[in-house]
Amino acid sequence: MLKRGDLYYPTKEFKKNACVKSKAVYKQALKNPVKFWEKLAKGLFWFKPWKKGFLRKPPYFQWFVGGKINITANIFDKNQLGWGAIKNKIALIWEPEPIDEEAITLTYGELFKEVNKFANALKKLGVRKGDRVGIYLPMIPEAIISMLACARLGAVHTVVFSAFSSQALKVRLKDTEAKILITADGYWRRGKVINLKENADEGARDTQVEKIIVVKRANNEIPWNSQRDLWWQNLIKDGSEQCEPEIMDSEDLFFILYTSGSTGKPKGTVHTCGGYAVQAYWTGKWIFDLRKDDIFWCTSDPGWITGHTYTIYSPLLNGATTLMFEGAPDFPTADRWAQLIEKYGVTIFYTAPTAIRMFERYGAELIKKYKFKTLRLLGSVGEPIDETAWLWYFKEVGKGRCPLVDTWWQTETGGILITSLPGIGPFKPAFTGLPFPGIKVKILDEKGKVCKMGKTGNLVLLPPFAPGLLRGIYKNPEKYLETYWSQCGKKVYFTSDAAFKDKQGLIRIVGRVDDAIKVAGHRLTTGELEAAINSHDEINESAVIGIPDEIKGESPAVFAVYRGKKTDEEIKQEIVGLIRKQIGPIALPKEIFVVEDLPKTRSGKIMRRILKRLWTGEDLGDLSTLANPETVEKIKEIIRSK
Ligand code: WT7
C-alpha cells in the first residue's frame, strides 16, 4: 500500500477538525505577505500595536515596528485561550531518566509562579533588560523556567547544549559577556550521572561570569566556590510569585543562539521579540495543529533551536502540554520512547530522522505491541529524511493514519518555513512540501536564474523573508553579510541548502552546500573540527568530510597530516581528545586517517571533494589541476587497507 513517490493526504477525520484545511490560504498570503503576517500577529497580545508591519534596509529588516510585546504574557495570563481556561491545565510533563524516579507535572499556573520566582531571583542579582544570561542545563524543568524567567525580564538567554564541552561553553560566554550562568550539579544520561558543574566551572573560568546558579538535580559531588556559586533552590525560597513582565519592543533582542561557524568560531544568531513570537505561535498552530488538549512531544533538547521553539515557546503559546524527557529515547530499553508515548497519551510526536532510523533498527517486533492510539500527527526535522525512514515512520508509528510533516528550517529562521500543512497535504516521502503561507522561496542556479522543475539549485528566501528570521550575528555584521546576503546576491537570504521542486512545487532538500555537515541532525562545520584538530602541537593541516552513516545520516571523517614519531593509534586518540574537549562528544569522528599529505590545488586549496570521492568510491574526475596528484593514490591505499 505504501510506495515511494506516492502522495498521501490527511484522512477525512483529520481534515475535518484541522486548523487549516483550505489551500486558499496560500494564495491569499502570497498576495500580500506583510499583510498576511500582520493579520496573524494580531492573534497575539501586544501592549501596544505596531506602526509598520515590515521595514527593510538591506541587509537588515524589521517586523511589527514599534509594537510592544512580552512572550511570557502571551504564554500565561494573556494567553489567547484565556487564563481561566489554561491556568489549571498541565503545561509541562517532565519525565526523568531513572525509571524509579517520579515524573513532575506543572500546570500553567504553577509554571507561572516558578518563572516569576526565578525572575525575581535574577532581578535581585542585578539582571536587567538586555543583559545576557548563559544557560547550560540538561533537559530538566529548570531549563524552561530559566528561559521563561529571562524572557519575563527582557534578559537575553543564550542556551548552550549541555553535551557541549567546557571550551564550547567558554567561547559562547565570552562572546555574549554573560555575567550569570545557570547550570546543574549533574544529570542522568544512559544510567550514568554526568558532572555538569565541573564543565560549567571550567567554561566560566576567565570569562565575565560573576555568579553561577546551580540546580540540584543529581545530588552528585561538585566543586563549590562560595563567593560565586548559588543554589537555585535557595535563591527562590522566599521569592515573590509575582513579577511584572518587561514591556519589550518588537525588535528588541530576545535571545542569542549559537550555531557552528566555519573557522571554529560559532555564530551567535540574533532573534528578536515580536517576529519570533508570531512565528512560533502560528507555525505551531498550523503545522502541528496544536490545541489545548494536545500532549506534544518534541524530543529536542532546549539547547537547540528546535527545543527553543517547539519544546518550549510554540506549545506553551498555544496552551498545549509539552513533554520533556531527560534521557536518551532508547534507554534503559529500546522502546522507552514508545512507552512514553503510551504512558502520557502523546498526540503529536516530533523528532529527527536519526532517531527514526534508530527506532527502525530495533526491529518491527519491538513496536508491534504499541498501538499509539493517541497519536494524531507526526513530524520530522533536522536533516533530510530518506524514503525508507519516512515510510517506516508513517506506517509503523503513525499507523498510516497520522499526517507526517517533514519540516525544513534552520537556527537562523527561528521557526519552520517549509512543510506540508497537515490538514491539506500532500505528504510525499523525502519531500518537505510547500513554503508556509506568506513565505516566498526560490531555487536559483549558479547564475542566479530560477531552476526548472527537478533541477537542484540554491534555496533562497525572498522579501519579506520571515518574521522569525535572524536579525544579525551577534557582534559580527561582516559575517552576517557574507554568510546570508552575498553569495546569491544582496536581495535574497541564502539558506546554504540545495533543493529542487517536483511538478507540484513540493520542495525536496538535498543538503548543505557550505562546509556544514549534519551529524545526527546536529549542525557542525568541517572547519570547526579542523580547527580543533589543528590545535594539536604536531598537526597543522587536516581535512574533515562528512561520510554517510546509516543511523546518523552523516558522520565526520578526519584526514590529518602527521609526520612525527607517534604511532597512528596515539595520534588518533589525541585527535579524539581534542575534538571531545573543544567541541563535545557529538562531533567525534567515525574514521580518522593519518596521512602524509592532502590533495591540493596549485593555489594550495585542500580538495575535500576528492577525499569524499575516495571514500565513496566514486569517479575522481580530473586530477590534473592538483599540485600533488601522487598523494591521491597513497590515501586511497590507506583507506583500502583499513
Ligand atoms: C539545517 C539547519 C531547524 C531545526 C534543526 C536544525 C537541515 C533542517 C530539514 C529537513 C532536510 C533539513 C538543513 C538546514 N535541515 N530540517 N526537514 N529536511 N534538511 O537546525 O542545526 O540550524 O540546521 O538542517 O540543511 O539548513 P540547524
XYZ file of C-alpha atoms and ligand atoms in Angstrom:
669
model
C 0.000 0.000 0.000
C 2.825 2.400 0.734
C 5.253 3.158 -2.003
C 8.000 5.514 -2.845
C 6.980 8.571 -4.799
C 3.381 8.207 -3.643
C 1.475 11.142 -2.312
C -0.512 10.911 0.890
C -3.330 13.083 2.094
C -4.845 13.629 5.524
C -7.686 11.317 6.470
C -11.184 12.772 6.317
C -11.343 12.711 10.049
C -8.136 14.666 10.480
C -9.109 17.155 7.861
C -12.495 17.765 9.374
C -11.043 19.208 12.561
C -7.800 20.656 11.230
C -6.870 24.267 11.963
C -6.236 24.872 8.268
C -7.875 22.842 5.560
C -8.193 25.038 2.533
C -5.460 25.678 0.021
C -6.856 29.165 -0.463
C -4.689 30.344 2.416
C -1.550 30.055 0.281
C -2.859 32.320 -2.424
C -4.248 34.843 -0.032
C -0.987 35.022 1.877
C 1.156 35.454 -1.193
C -0.924 38.321 -2.465
C 0.453 40.421 0.329
C 2.674 38.528 2.760
C 3.214 41.511 5.045
C -0.497 41.999 5.436
C -0.903 38.300 5.986
C 1.641 38.237 8.813
C 0.156 41.360 10.304
C -3.174 39.620 10.428
C -1.596 36.663 12.195
C 0.314 38.909 14.582
C -2.989 40.347 15.754
C -3.713 36.911 17.166
C -1.230 37.632 19.955
C -1.424 40.041 22.849
C 0.511 43.301 22.350
C 0.865 46.013 24.975
C 0.913 48.453 22.113
C 0.229 47.796 18.421
C 2.941 48.247 15.833
C 3.124 51.167 13.472
C 4.601 49.426 10.485
C 4.394 45.749 9.600
C 7.676 45.372 7.768
C 10.588 47.699 7.249
C 13.573 46.933 5.110
C 17.048 48.419 4.967
C 19.133 45.706 3.294
C 20.653 43.583 4.632
C 18.534 44.436 7.667
C 14.794 44.308 8.134
C 12.291 44.676 10.940
C 8.843 43.354 11.762
C 5.964 44.910 13.643
C 7.928 48.089 14.144
C 7.010 49.989 17.277
C 4.890 47.154 18.689
C 5.310 46.230 22.360
C 5.130 42.642 23.491
C 6.321 40.080 26.021
C 6.203 36.426 25.067
C 5.604 35.268 28.646
C 2.483 37.414 28.907
C 1.278 35.562 25.832
C 2.073 32.213 27.402
C 0.493 32.918 30.756
C -2.103 35.459 31.851
C -2.702 36.900 28.380
C -2.774 33.554 26.603
C -5.120 33.545 23.628
C -7.135 30.747 25.174
C -7.828 32.841 28.236
C -6.052 32.461 31.564
C -9.075 30.845 33.157
C -9.063 28.133 30.531
C -5.455 27.101 30.963
C -4.411 28.080 34.466
C -5.091 24.621 35.858
C -4.077 22.782 32.744
C -0.791 20.933 32.594
C 1.832 22.965 30.807
C 4.782 20.664 31.335
C 5.293 16.990 31.965
C 8.845 16.145 32.836
C 9.981 12.551 32.745
C 13.296 11.821 34.469
C 15.639 9.239 33.030
C 15.749 6.861 36.041
C 12.589 4.776 35.815
C 12.141 4.625 39.571
C 12.014 8.377 39.864
C 8.723 10.216 39.657
C 7.708 12.488 36.862
C 6.972 16.138 37.544
C 3.990 17.959 36.151
C 3.410 21.683 36.319
C 0.177 23.444 35.444
C 0.314 26.767 33.660
C -0.453 28.406 36.985
C 2.368 26.579 38.756
C 4.844 27.179 35.970
C 3.944 30.862 36.005
C 4.775 31.055 39.704
C 8.093 29.287 39.255
C 9.007 31.578 36.383
C 8.161 34.665 38.389
C 10.036 33.452 41.451
C 13.132 32.799 39.458
C 12.769 36.037 37.503
C 12.692 37.870 40.839
C 15.802 35.996 41.933
C 17.596 37.062 38.773
C 16.451 40.611 39.312
C 17.932 40.566 42.816
C 21.207 39.517 41.299
C 21.063 42.600 39.139
C 19.830 41.109 35.886
C 18.068 43.716 33.748
C 16.595 44.030 30.292
C 19.203 43.376 27.629
C 21.640 41.548 29.949
C 22.849 38.235 28.594
C 22.369 35.132 30.721
C 24.111 31.857 29.937
C 22.050 28.692 30.415
C 23.928 25.399 30.486
C 21.314 22.991 31.694
C 20.270 19.459 30.885
C 16.689 18.548 29.985
C 15.095 19.438 33.290
C 12.184 21.769 34.088
C 14.576 24.485 35.241
C 15.772 24.835 31.649
C 12.291 26.000 30.682
C 11.804 28.025 33.851
C 15.062 29.894 33.447
C 14.467 30.681 29.778
C 11.000 31.999 30.521
C 12.306 33.963 33.515
C 14.816 35.692 31.242
C 12.046 36.404 28.758
C 9.925 37.830 31.569
C 12.688 40.312 32.425
C 13.743 41.009 28.876
C 17.117 39.446 29.608
C 18.720 37.690 26.666
C 19.074 33.951 27.101
C 21.906 32.101 25.479
C 21.368 28.415 25.899
C 24.359 26.152 25.474
C 23.666 22.466 24.823
C 24.674 20.542 27.938
C 26.689 17.991 25.953
C 28.897 20.726 24.551
C 32.340 20.845 26.069
C 33.551 23.419 28.555
C 35.530 25.119 25.814
C 32.488 25.416 23.589
C 30.702 26.951 26.575
C 33.576 29.345 27.211
C 33.570 30.701 23.658
C 29.843 31.436 23.920
C 30.097 33.018 27.362
C 32.929 35.231 26.206
C 31.138 36.335 23.080
C 27.965 37.280 24.956
C 29.809 38.631 28.016
C 27.207 36.959 30.219
C 27.645 37.708 33.926
C 25.303 34.977 35.083
C 25.498 31.307 34.230
C 22.780 28.834 35.152
C 23.761 25.183 35.401
C 23.114 21.996 37.368
C 25.196 19.725 39.565
C 24.684 16.864 37.143
C 22.165 14.867 35.178
C 21.391 11.332 34.134
C 22.386 10.019 30.758
C 22.200 6.309 29.979
C 22.299 5.367 33.630
C 25.292 7.498 34.483
C 25.494 10.822 36.239
C 27.275 13.434 34.191
C 29.005 16.040 36.329
C 27.914 19.200 34.597
C 29.132 21.613 37.246
C 32.740 20.670 36.616
C 32.327 21.611 32.972
C 30.476 24.777 33.871
C 33.314 25.869 36.187
C 35.884 25.235 33.553
C 33.796 27.012 30.929
C 33.250 30.049 33.133
C 36.912 30.432 34.046
C 38.488 33.556 32.513
C 35.139 34.911 31.375
C 32.964 37.724 32.723
C 30.763 35.301 34.639
C 30.278 36.605 38.176
C 27.659 34.226 39.537
C 26.875 30.615 38.807
C 23.400 29.429 39.744
C 23.294 25.688 40.307
C 20.210 23.484 40.155
C 20.422 20.464 42.406
C 19.437 17.621 40.156
C 21.630 14.551 40.586
C 22.994 15.158 44.094
C 26.478 14.379 42.912
C 29.627 15.772 44.492
C 30.612 19.007 42.848
C 33.290 21.646 43.230
C 31.924 24.736 45.007
C 33.086 28.314 45.163
C 31.122 30.012 47.930
C 31.975 33.505 46.656
C 30.494 32.795 43.287
C 28.130 29.818 43.351
C 24.490 29.889 44.424
C 21.969 27.083 44.770
C 18.874 27.647 42.651
C 16.743 26.163 45.396
C 17.974 28.750 47.932
C 17.506 31.651 45.582
C 13.832 31.044 45.009
C 12.941 30.026 48.546
C 11.178 33.132 49.762
C 10.769 34.902 46.470
C 7.590 36.632 45.384
C 5.414 34.732 42.954
C 4.660 37.871 41.075
C 6.828 39.672 38.608
C 5.641 42.186 36.072
C 6.669 41.438 32.510
C 9.158 43.792 30.915
C 7.497 45.593 28.047
C 9.654 44.752 25.061
C 9.911 46.432 21.742
C 9.104 44.073 18.894
C 12.657 44.427 17.624
C 14.406 44.214 20.999
C 16.917 41.405 21.295
C 15.129 38.293 22.568
C 17.763 35.572 22.531
C 21.073 34.567 21.045
C 21.645 31.003 19.963
C 24.956 29.847 18.570
C 25.349 27.704 15.546
C 28.543 26.289 14.086
C 30.804 28.664 12.237
C 33.292 27.577 9.631
C 36.518 28.706 11.241
C 35.860 27.273 14.648
C 34.179 30.358 15.987
C 30.445 29.791 16.413
C 27.991 32.375 15.129
C 25.518 33.885 17.575
C 22.222 34.160 15.743
C 20.234 37.118 16.970
C 16.480 36.757 17.403
C 14.025 39.475 18.316
C 10.845 39.525 20.385
C 7.849 40.222 18.164
C 8.587 38.327 14.967
C 9.790 35.228 16.757
C 6.677 35.050 18.935
C 4.377 35.400 15.942
C 6.150 32.692 14.006
C 6.425 30.323 16.961
C 2.735 30.674 17.752
C 1.343 30.282 14.260
C 3.644 27.618 12.913
C 2.723 25.515 15.949
C -0.960 26.062 15.383
C -0.960 25.418 11.659
C 1.796 22.862 11.227
C 1.221 20.825 14.362
C -2.444 21.670 14.531
C -1.779 22.476 18.179
C -4.578 22.957 20.594
C -5.121 22.919 24.293
C -5.722 19.203 24.689
C -2.612 18.156 22.853
C 0.269 16.394 24.516
C 3.122 17.496 22.335
C 6.422 15.718 22.445
C 9.249 17.393 20.649
C 12.329 15.358 21.526
C 14.802 18.186 21.037
C 16.942 19.489 23.871
C 16.351 23.189 24.644
C 19.991 23.700 23.665
C 18.950 23.650 20.007
C 16.579 25.929 18.151
C 14.086 23.082 17.795
C 13.986 22.866 21.573
C 13.583 26.644 21.937
C 10.703 26.902 19.526
C 8.922 23.569 19.645
C 9.730 22.083 23.038
C 9.008 25.382 24.730
C 7.635 28.502 23.104
C 5.256 27.192 20.476
C 3.350 24.594 22.525
C 3.098 26.945 25.503
C 1.874 29.871 23.401
C -0.781 27.505 22.122
C -1.812 26.373 25.593
C -0.841 22.747 24.943
C 1.078 20.356 27.202
C 4.716 19.882 26.383
C 6.550 16.720 27.347
C 10.219 16.835 28.201
C 12.282 13.724 28.736
C 15.632 13.893 30.454
C 17.260 10.835 28.947
C 18.029 9.042 25.718
C 14.935 7.720 23.900
C 16.256 4.146 23.872
C 17.300 3.888 27.495
C 17.058 1.721 29.581
C 15.148 -0.231 26.935
C 14.955 0.314 23.211
C 11.268 1.175 23.428
C 11.399 3.780 26.174
C 10.173 6.393 23.688
C 7.226 4.182 22.685
C 6.365 3.599 26.333
C 6.367 7.334 26.933
C 4.016 7.979 24.034
C 1.609 5.466 25.538
C 2.096 6.490 29.151
C 1.285 10.130 28.546
C -1.042 9.748 25.598
C 1.187 11.827 23.346
C -0.862 13.228 20.468
C 1.914 14.850 18.416
C 5.400 13.456 18.116
C 8.200 15.498 16.583
C 11.664 14.039 16.203
C 14.692 13.758 13.909
C 15.391 11.220 11.151
C 18.351 9.932 13.175
C 16.027 8.856 15.961
C 13.577 7.395 13.458
C 16.308 5.297 11.840
C 17.438 4.129 15.250
C 13.913 3.056 16.243
C 13.546 1.295 12.914
C 16.804 -0.531 13.517
C 15.463 -2.071 16.702
C 13.057 -4.059 14.570
C 9.393 -4.457 13.866
C 8.774 -6.853 16.763
C 9.530 -4.215 19.296
C 6.998 -1.771 18.044
C 4.224 -4.171 17.129
C 2.704 -4.182 20.567
C 2.214 -0.437 20.539
C -0.983 0.838 19.036
C -0.190 4.508 19.521
C -3.902 5.245 19.572
C -3.453 8.755 20.881
C -1.042 9.880 18.176
C -2.624 12.069 15.547
C 0.293 13.831 13.914
C 3.985 13.162 13.294
C 6.833 15.481 12.458
C 10.413 15.192 11.308
C 13.180 17.780 11.415
C 16.875 18.478 11.209
C 18.163 16.607 8.175
C 16.791 15.086 5.012
C 14.642 12.046 5.716
C 15.047 9.265 3.179
C 12.053 7.434 1.742
C 12.632 4.260 3.745
C 12.720 6.010 7.097
C 9.774 8.195 6.096
C 7.649 5.216 5.146
C 8.592 3.297 8.262
C 7.691 6.245 10.493
C 4.438 6.845 8.673
C 3.403 3.211 8.704
C 4.737 1.826 11.977
C 4.428 4.819 14.258
C 1.650 6.775 12.568
C -0.086 3.536 11.538
C -0.782 5.100 8.167
C -3.301 7.362 9.832
C -1.274 10.346 11.009
C -0.163 13.122 8.700
C 3.634 13.283 8.602
C 5.061 16.779 8.325
C 8.685 16.959 7.267
C 9.642 20.416 8.446
C 12.504 22.406 6.982
C 14.022 25.313 8.827
C 17.245 26.475 10.478
C 18.590 28.017 13.661
C 18.533 31.221 11.667
C 14.870 31.071 10.711
C 13.570 30.694 14.279
C 10.603 28.619 13.146
C 9.518 26.241 10.409
C 9.391 27.697 6.901
C 8.773 24.791 4.541
C 6.448 21.842 5.110
C 3.116 20.458 4.026
C 0.245 21.541 6.235
C -1.323 18.563 7.991
C -4.933 19.282 7.068
C -4.043 19.849 3.420
C -1.075 17.705 2.399
C 0.182 16.202 0.239
C 2.791 14.305 2.202
C 5.413 12.925 -0.092
C 8.237 10.773 1.268
C 11.519 12.719 1.381
C 9.871 15.991 0.305
C 9.268 18.747 2.795
C 6.392 20.282 0.879
C 5.396 23.862 0.157
C 6.624 27.016 1.841
C 4.469 28.053 4.790
C 1.827 30.598 3.770
C 3.418 34.021 3.447
C 6.913 32.625 2.851
C 8.472 33.175 -0.558
C 11.341 30.989 -1.669
C 13.176 30.397 -4.906
C 15.670 27.859 -6.130
C 18.422 29.547 -8.110
C 21.199 28.254 -10.319
C 24.804 29.471 -10.245
C 23.895 32.452 -12.368
C 21.012 33.451 -10.175
C 18.350 32.196 -12.592
C 15.365 30.249 -11.306
C 15.899 26.494 -11.726
C 13.471 24.433 -13.742
C 11.414 21.736 -12.072
C 13.600 18.866 -10.909
C 16.825 20.819 -11.153
C 18.846 21.312 -7.991
C 19.956 24.796 -7.021
C 20.423 27.166 -4.124
C 17.448 27.678 -1.876
C 16.851 31.351 -1.068
C 14.196 33.369 0.764
C 12.638 36.414 -0.842
C 11.344 39.504 0.889
C 9.626 39.906 3.241
C 11.559 36.806 4.445
C 10.037 35.625 7.723
C 9.158 37.367 10.981
C 11.380 34.968 12.909
C 14.427 35.149 10.641
C 17.638 36.194 12.381
C 18.390 39.902 12.524
C 22.123 39.508 12.677
C 25.098 37.621 14.011
C 25.978 38.883 17.439
C 28.834 41.355 17.254
C 29.705 40.257 13.733
C 27.930 42.220 10.997
C 30.522 41.209 8.389
C 29.825 37.543 8.901
C 26.088 38.190 8.674
C 26.527 39.929 5.355
C 28.938 37.404 3.972
C 27.037 34.281 5.035
C 23.494 35.194 4.132
C 23.411 38.237 1.888
C 26.187 37.969 -0.635
C 26.564 34.552 -2.231
C 23.230 34.723 -4.055
C 23.082 38.472 -4.239
C 22.123 41.142 -1.745
C 18.406 40.918 -2.251
C 17.725 37.408 -1.045
C 18.571 35.413 2.053
C 20.782 32.462 1.189
C 19.956 29.340 3.202
C 23.140 27.386 2.297
C 20.894 24.486 1.298
C 20.489 22.907 -2.104
C 16.982 21.881 -3.099
C 14.687 21.139 -6.021
C 10.984 21.175 -6.741
C 8.749 18.492 -8.188
C 5.939 19.186 -10.604
C 3.566 20.169 -7.844
C 6.061 22.601 -6.445
C 6.870 20.398 -3.451
C 10.403 21.020 -2.266
C 12.997 18.387 -1.597
C 16.030 19.429 0.397
C 19.215 17.902 -0.953
C 21.617 19.133 1.696
C 24.072 21.822 2.652
C 26.250 23.476 0.076
C 28.564 25.131 2.584
C 31.006 23.291 4.807
C 28.341 22.231 7.282
C 27.626 18.570 7.901
C 24.605 17.223 9.715
C 25.582 14.609 12.247
C 22.508 13.077 13.858
C 20.698 16.268 12.906
C 23.287 18.417 14.676
C 24.937 21.016 12.557
C 28.722 21.036 12.617
C 31.161 22.557 10.206
C 34.170 20.764 8.855
C 36.095 23.975 9.565
C 35.439 23.916 13.287
C 36.532 20.288 13.518
C 39.670 21.071 11.553
C 40.417 23.999 13.856
C 40.200 21.655 16.843
C 42.452 19.069 15.195
C 44.978 21.642 14.028
C 45.352 22.890 17.581
C 47.461 19.748 18.087
C 51.140 20.685 18.511
C 52.281 18.470 15.709
C 49.370 18.733 13.303
C 48.875 21.849 11.302
C 46.838 20.538 8.478
C 43.777 18.368 8.309
C 40.643 17.904 6.275
C 37.269 16.787 7.535
C 34.499 15.450 5.339
C 31.040 14.132 6.048
C 30.629 10.448 5.202
C 27.335 8.580 5.034
C 26.200 6.924 8.245
C 23.236 4.582 8.406
C 21.856 5.994 11.625
C 23.286 9.469 11.950
C 22.842 10.429 8.315
C 26.364 11.765 8.179
C 29.433 11.361 10.341
C 32.767 13.175 10.278
C 35.833 11.512 8.775
C 39.204 13.069 9.506
C 42.330 13.150 7.356
C 45.153 14.532 9.463
C 48.628 15.260 8.195
C 51.184 13.935 10.643
C 54.802 13.182 10.006
C 56.079 12.772 13.575
C 57.171 9.807 15.640
C 53.983 8.773 17.402
C 52.029 5.758 16.226
C 48.846 6.272 14.245
C 46.886 4.921 17.186
C 48.354 7.501 19.541
C 47.640 10.335 17.153
C 44.091 9.155 16.629
C 43.499 9.120 20.374
C 44.866 12.627 20.674
C 42.607 13.864 17.887
C 39.596 12.307 19.580
C 40.611 14.009 22.809
C 40.921 17.403 21.149
C 37.528 17.194 19.481
C 35.877 15.995 22.661
C 37.430 18.810 24.627
C 36.893 21.633 22.191
C 33.505 20.752 20.752
C 31.922 17.811 22.527
C 31.137 14.133 22.042
C 28.562 14.800 19.297
C 31.385 15.777 16.957
C 33.515 12.658 17.407
C 34.695 11.272 14.063
C 33.710 7.914 12.693
C 37.029 7.478 10.900
C 40.445 9.016 11.316
C 43.177 8.615 8.723
C 46.697 9.693 9.454
C 48.216 10.816 6.170
C 51.411 12.393 4.891
C 49.770 14.952 2.707
C 46.392 16.104 1.428
C 45.351 16.600 -2.180
C 45.661 20.275 -3.026
C 45.239 22.578 -5.965
C 48.237 24.557 -7.131
C 46.949 27.525 -5.205
C 47.026 25.404 -2.056
C 43.326 24.700 -1.614
C 42.593 21.367 0.051
C 40.361 19.261 -2.199
C 37.857 17.784 0.233
C 35.715 16.727 -2.707
C 38.400 14.282 -3.799
C 38.677 12.838 -0.312
C 34.962 12.312 -0.252
C 35.037 10.507 -3.581
C 37.922 8.370 -2.420
C 35.753 7.295 0.448
C 32.586 6.640 -1.537
C 34.463 5.071 -4.425
C 33.050 7.486 -6.978
C 34.937 8.511 -10.058
C 37.624 11.004 -9.012
C 37.256 13.191 -12.053
C 40.005 15.362 -13.389
C 43.095 15.336 -11.167
C 45.255 17.386 -13.495
C 44.744 20.583 -11.548
C 46.255 19.044 -8.429
C 49.661 20.142 -7.260
C 50.320 16.723 -5.734
C 48.321 14.028 -7.566
C 50.560 11.289 -6.096
C 49.025 11.747 -2.652
C 45.668 10.572 -4.005
C 46.979 7.038 -4.578
C 48.576 6.964 -1.140
C 45.389 7.998 0.604
C 43.415 5.519 -1.445
C 45.717 2.805 -0.164
C 45.307 3.955 3.440
C 41.526 3.885 3.117
C 41.588 0.494 1.419
C 43.846 -1.117 3.995
C 41.633 -0.012 6.846
C 19.915 22.779 8.518
C 19.682 23.685 9.681
C 15.872 23.811 12.337
C 15.817 22.649 13.048
C 17.031 21.902 13.355
C 18.235 22.142 12.546
C 18.918 20.880 7.603
C 16.674 21.001 8.720
C 15.497 19.703 7.442
C 14.545 18.909 6.757
C 16.217 18.388 5.208
C 16.794 19.769 6.920
C 19.185 21.888 6.516
C 19.223 23.211 7.261
N 17.506 20.583 7.746
N 15.457 20.471 8.558
N 13.295 18.766 7.192
N 14.953 18.266 5.635
N 17.160 19.110 5.805
O 18.711 23.441 12.649
O 21.093 22.971 13.130
O 20.372 25.211 12.220
O 20.364 23.158 10.784
O 19.397 21.484 8.799
O 20.412 21.611 5.936
O 19.940 24.222 6.603
P 20.203 23.749 12.247
